[in-house]
């Protein structure tokens, strides 16, 4: 059973805040919460209630595995090939503008 977008975001926030050496803020825009460990961004959470998104850094192989197991996980912003990929998950019942749900 999928969890709601709000629960997904709350769980991501709680987990990020529990990590040693973590910090968070809104350096890019007021609508994006950015979480860092050792000064490196690893999690971004949106504030848009219409499109609750969690974007996180993951090794490409792990991200692809998660994407295969959970259709709500999609590739996010591209990063340098030497860095972990960004993956995002949004509430499974909400379509992103300009996209059609694939089932």
XYZ file of C-alpha atoms in Angstrom:
103
model
C 0.000 0.000 0.000
C 1.551 3.336 -1.008
C 2.005 5.976 1.644
C 0.660 9.481 1.199
C 2.896 12.220 -0.135
C 2.752 14.031 3.193
C 3.834 10.927 5.128
C 6.633 10.333 2.631
C 7.862 13.902 3.102
C 7.572 13.745 6.893
C 9.503 10.467 6.994
C 12.227 11.873 4.737
C 12.534 15.003 6.894
C 12.663 13.030 10.154
C 15.284 10.654 8.775
C 17.413 13.504 7.417
C 17.279 15.432 10.688
C 18.365 12.329 12.637
C 21.605 11.981 10.649
C 24.783 13.156 12.394
C 26.285 16.283 10.899
C 23.099 17.143 9.031
C 21.690 20.583 8.383
C 18.788 22.058 6.481
C 17.595 25.350 5.091
C 16.067 27.046 2.058
C 19.046 28.360 0.070
C 17.431 28.144 -3.388
C 13.796 29.195 -2.914
C 11.286 29.411 -0.080
C 9.359 26.429 -1.509
C 12.252 23.957 -1.315
C 13.667 22.522 1.894
C 17.259 21.446 1.313
C 18.976 18.897 3.565
C 22.740 18.421 3.685
C 25.215 16.071 5.335
C 28.841 17.166 5.547
C 27.889 20.248 3.522
C 26.587 18.195 0.551
C 22.967 18.321 -0.614
C 21.323 14.896 -0.511
C 17.595 15.613 -0.075
C 15.159 18.251 -1.327
C 11.521 18.385 -0.204
C 8.874 20.579 -1.879
C 6.246 22.610 -0.045
C 3.661 22.391 -2.845
C 0.596 20.551 -1.431
C -0.559 19.778 -4.988
C 2.690 17.997 -5.856
C 4.484 16.609 -2.837
C 7.943 15.628 -4.014
C 10.978 14.187 -2.295
C 14.183 14.312 -4.360
C 17.260 12.535 -3.069
C 20.710 11.503 -4.179
C 21.307 7.794 -4.683
C 23.823 5.655 -6.477
C 22.466 5.082 -10.012
C 22.131 1.312 -9.608
C 20.196 1.666 -6.360
C 17.983 4.374 -7.831
C 17.116 2.184 -10.807
C 16.308 -0.731 -8.483
C 13.990 1.452 -6.413
C 12.382 2.822 -9.572
C 11.711 -0.723 -10.783
C 10.093 -1.649 -7.451
C 8.141 1.611 -6.955
C 6.572 3.254 -10.045
C 6.193 6.601 -8.235
C 10.004 6.956 -8.208
C 11.366 8.665 -11.312
C 14.760 10.055 -12.349
C 15.174 13.632 -11.207
C 17.677 16.276 -12.154
C 20.767 15.071 -14.007
C 24.061 15.256 -12.184
C 27.666 14.815 -13.192
C 28.422 11.200 -14.214
C 30.843 10.819 -11.312
C 28.164 11.779 -8.757
C 25.156 9.861 -7.453
C 21.966 10.362 -9.453
C 18.938 12.297 -8.236
C 15.667 10.386 -7.875
C 12.292 11.804 -7.017
C 9.076 10.403 -5.700
C 5.766 12.171 -5.714
C 2.404 11.218 -4.313
C 1.244 8.298 -6.496
C -2.237 9.750 -7.038
C -1.082 13.126 -8.330
C 0.004 13.676 -11.923
C 2.647 16.247 -12.662
C 1.502 18.996 -15.043
C 2.110 18.067 -18.673
C 2.569 14.379 -17.849
C 0.225 11.445 -17.983
C 0.141 8.748 -15.373
C 1.658 5.528 -16.602
C 0.171 2.377 -15.245
